[in-house]
Amino acid sequence: MTTRGARAAGRGVRGDLFDPHCPTRQLLDRIGTKWTSMAVKTLADAAPDEVRFAELKRRMPGVSQKMLSVTLRNLTRDGLVSRRVEPTVPPRVFYRLTGLGLSLEAALAGLRTWAEEHMAEIDRANEAADQEADEG
């Protein structure tokens, strides 16, 4: 990565969100998914305890085993979640938020609150746009 945004982010300086190669943009793509938000919320609700994979899947309606695996792998790779495996047959795998993950939960909680407070307004805007498109 040789772009200004990537170099700045690598030094711990804020990147440039408008630079397509900026790591900030790539990170926002990863943490901005519904499954990431749900996994972080579920793990935050259990903190400081660990949660087994099967329990996470049960608490996240609609998530597939593959999508949950990918989501947890990315969160672990980014240092937001820690993973512990007990060497049993079959292995028991446990997850918990790291300190960095807990700080992300605070930010995501604000976004969830905003969405809950404004969803009706967004729905009305969508209905008006759909009606306008149907009439036009």
mmCIF file of C-alpha atoms in Angstrom:
data_model
loop_
_atom_site.group_PDB
_atom_site.id
_atom_site.type_symbol
_atom_site.label_atom_id
_atom_site.label_comp_id
_atom_site.label_asym_id
_atom_site.label_seq_id
_atom_site.Cartn_x
_atom_site.Cartn_y
_atom_site.Cartn_z
ATOM 1 C CA MET A 1 0.000 0.000 0.000
ATOM 2 C CA THR A 2 1.625 3.164 -1.116
ATOM 3 C CA THR A 3 -1.213 5.644 -0.884
ATOM 4 C CA ARG A 4 -1.105 8.543 1.526
ATOM 5 C CA GLY A 5 -4.151 7.229 3.424
ATOM 6 C CA ALA A 6 -2.677 3.753 3.860
ATOM 7 C CA ARG A 7 0.689 5.133 5.029
ATOM 8 C CA ALA A 8 -0.998 7.474 7.504
ATOM 9 C CA ALA A 9 -3.201 4.735 8.937
ATOM 10 C CA GLY A 10 -0.184 2.433 9.266
ATOM 11 C CA ARG A 11 1.499 5.030 11.494
ATOM 12 C CA GLY A 12 -1.556 5.338 13.736
ATOM 13 C CA VAL A 13 -2.590 8.617 12.115
ATOM 14 C CA ARG A 14 -6.126 9.008 10.812
ATOM 15 C CA GLY A 15 -6.495 7.837 7.246
ATOM 16 C CA ASP A 16 -8.397 9.374 4.389
ATOM 17 C CA LEU A 17 -11.871 7.820 4.123
ATOM 18 C CA PHE A 18 -12.186 9.103 0.559
ATOM 19 C CA ASP A 19 -9.038 7.264 -0.568
ATOM 20 C CA PRO A 20 -10.251 3.909 -1.998
ATOM 21 C CA HIS A 21 -7.121 2.182 -0.640
ATOM 22 C CA CYS A 22 -7.375 3.593 2.863
ATOM 23 C CA PRO A 23 -7.521 0.942 5.601
ATOM 24 C CA THR A 24 -10.162 3.018 7.400
ATOM 25 C CA ARG A 25 -12.541 2.443 4.519
ATOM 26 C CA GLN A 26 -11.802 -1.277 4.522
ATOM 27 C CA LEU A 27 -12.359 -1.486 8.279
ATOM 28 C CA LEU A 28 -15.699 0.326 8.004
ATOM 29 C CA ASP A 29 -16.757 -2.219 5.386
ATOM 30 C CA ARG A 30 -16.038 -5.025 7.863
ATOM 31 C CA ILE A 31 -17.587 -3.525 10.992
ATOM 32 C CA GLY A 32 -20.589 -2.047 9.194
ATOM 33 C CA THR A 33 -22.385 -5.332 8.530
ATOM 34 C CA LYS A 34 -25.519 -6.454 10.362
ATOM 35 C CA TRP A 35 -23.841 -9.700 11.446
ATOM 36 C CA THR A 36 -20.878 -7.859 12.940
ATOM 37 C CA SER A 37 -23.211 -5.531 14.800
ATOM 38 C CA MET A 38 -25.282 -8.447 16.115
ATOM 39 C CA ALA A 39 -22.225 -10.496 17.131
ATOM 40 C CA VAL A 40 -20.655 -7.564 18.964
ATOM 41 C CA LYS A 41 -23.957 -6.791 20.734
ATOM 42 C CA THR A 42 -24.452 -10.429 21.739
ATOM 43 C CA LEU A 43 -20.909 -10.717 23.078
ATOM 44 C CA ALA A 44 -21.208 -7.352 24.867
ATOM 45 C CA ASP A 45 -24.393 -8.509 26.588
ATOM 46 C CA ALA A 46 -22.486 -11.544 27.888
ATOM 47 C CA ALA A 47 -19.325 -9.642 28.901
ATOM 48 C CA PRO A 48 -17.145 -10.389 30.677
ATOM 49 C CA ASP A 49 -18.231 -13.995 30.161
ATOM 50 C CA GLU A 50 -17.465 -16.068 27.098
ATOM 51 C CA VAL A 51 -20.083 -17.382 24.675
ATOM 52 C CA ARG A 52 -19.865 -20.650 22.774
ATOM 53 C CA PHE A 53 -20.264 -20.648 19.004
ATOM 54 C CA ALA A 54 -23.546 -22.591 19.112
ATOM 55 C CA GLU A 55 -24.994 -20.158 21.652
ATOM 56 C CA LEU A 56 -23.984 -17.169 19.509
ATOM 57 C CA LYS A 57 -25.699 -18.775 16.522
ATOM 58 C CA ARG A 58 -28.840 -19.381 18.585
ATOM 59 C CA ARG A 59 -28.909 -15.752 19.779
ATOM 60 C CA MET A 60 -28.488 -14.369 16.232
ATOM 61 C CA PRO A 61 -31.626 -15.399 14.307
ATOM 62 C CA GLY A 62 -31.053 -15.844 10.600
ATOM 63 C CA VAL A 63 -27.266 -16.099 10.628
ATOM 64 C CA SER A 64 -25.833 -19.141 8.871
ATOM 65 C CA GLN A 65 -23.031 -21.159 10.402
ATOM 66 C CA LYS A 66 -20.705 -20.060 7.588
ATOM 67 C CA MET A 67 -21.543 -16.354 7.950
ATOM 68 C CA LEU A 68 -21.086 -16.492 11.710
ATOM 69 C CA SER A 69 -17.741 -18.248 11.244
ATOM 70 C CA VAL A 70 -16.568 -15.611 8.754
ATOM 71 C CA THR A 71 -17.782 -12.777 10.985
ATOM 72 C CA LEU A 72 -16.050 -14.172 14.084
ATOM 73 C CA ARG A 73 -12.858 -14.875 12.135
ATOM 74 C CA ASN A 74 -12.746 -11.251 10.940
ATOM 75 C CA LEU A 75 -13.500 -9.875 14.407
ATOM 76 C CA THR A 76 -10.785 -12.076 15.899
ATOM 77 C CA ARG A 77 -8.279 -11.081 13.208
ATOM 78 C CA ASP A 78 -9.020 -7.403 13.880
ATOM 79 C CA GLY A 79 -8.411 -7.879 17.616
ATOM 80 C CA LEU A 80 -12.024 -7.158 18.572
ATOM 81 C CA VAL A 81 -12.840 -10.681 19.761
ATOM 82 C CA SER A 82 -10.760 -13.315 21.515
ATOM 83 C CA ARG A 83 -11.237 -16.996 20.750
ATOM 84 C CA ARG A 84 -10.530 -19.903 23.087
ATOM 85 C CA VAL A 85 -10.675 -23.566 22.114
ATOM 86 C CA GLU A 86 -11.029 -26.395 24.616
ATOM 87 C CA PRO A 87 -9.385 -29.548 23.250
ATOM 88 C CA THR A 88 -12.411 -31.799 23.677
ATOM 89 C CA VAL A 89 -14.086 -34.015 21.103
ATOM 90 C CA PRO A 90 -15.651 -32.150 19.440
ATOM 91 C CA PRO A 91 -13.710 -29.003 20.342
ATOM 92 C CA ARG A 92 -15.582 -26.397 22.390
ATOM 93 C CA VAL A 93 -14.970 -22.894 21.053
ATOM 94 C CA PHE A 94 -15.612 -19.789 23.149
ATOM 95 C CA TYR A 95 -15.631 -16.097 22.184
ATOM 96 C CA ARG A 96 -15.543 -12.841 24.106
ATOM 97 C CA LEU A 97 -15.007 -9.189 23.289
ATOM 98 C CA THR A 98 -11.601 -7.676 23.884
ATOM 99 C CA GLY A 99 -11.245 -4.165 25.307
ATOM 100 C CA LEU A 100 -11.103 -2.884 21.741
ATOM 101 C CA GLY A 101 -14.293 -4.808 20.930
ATOM 102 C CA LEU A 102 -16.049 -3.309 23.936
ATOM 103 C CA SER A 103 -15.119 0.154 22.678
ATOM 104 C CA LEU A 104 -16.674 -0.722 19.303
ATOM 105 C CA GLU A 105 -19.875 -1.814 21.069
ATOM 106 C CA ALA A 106 -20.233 1.666 22.535
ATOM 107 C CA ALA A 107 -20.096 3.195 19.053
ATOM 108 C CA LEU A 108 -22.466 0.605 17.572
ATOM 109 C CA ALA A 109 -24.922 1.136 20.442
ATOM 110 C CA GLY A 110 -25.203 4.791 19.443
ATOM 111 C CA LEU A 111 -25.893 3.824 15.858
ATOM 112 C CA ARG A 112 -28.528 1.262 16.920
ATOM 113 C CA THR A 113 -30.235 3.871 19.105
ATOM 114 C CA TRP A 114 -30.284 6.335 16.216
ATOM 115 C CA ALA A 115 -31.775 3.682 13.895
ATOM 116 C CA GLU A 116 -34.456 2.740 16.415
ATOM 117 C CA GLU A 117 -35.397 6.382 17.005
ATOM 118 C CA HIS A 118 -35.583 7.253 13.295
ATOM 119 C CA MET A 119 -36.834 4.037 11.658
ATOM 120 C CA ALA A 120 -40.437 5.253 11.382
ATOM 121 C CA GLU A 121 -39.260 8.450 9.701
ATOM 122 C CA ILE A 122 -37.078 6.455 7.289
ATOM 123 C CA ASP A 123 -40.014 4.133 6.530
ATOM 124 C CA ARG A 124 -42.233 7.134 5.745
ATOM 125 C CA ALA A 125 -39.585 8.579 3.430
ATOM 126 C CA ASN A 126 -39.282 5.225 1.632
ATOM 127 C CA GLU A 127 -43.057 4.945 1.236
ATOM 128 C CA ALA A 128 -43.245 8.493 -0.140
ATOM 129 C CA ALA A 129 -40.413 7.790 -2.599
ATOM 130 C CA ASP A 130 -42.077 4.545 -3.723
ATOM 131 C CA GLN A 131 -45.407 6.300 -4.181
ATOM 132 C CA GLU A 132 -43.747 9.092 -6.131
ATOM 133 C CA ALA A 133 -41.988 6.540 -8.362
ATOM 134 C CA ASP A 134 -45.288 4.719 -8.978
ATOM 135 C CA GLU A 135 -47.018 7.976 -9.927
ATOM 136 C CA GLY A 136 -44.151 9.260 -12.071
#
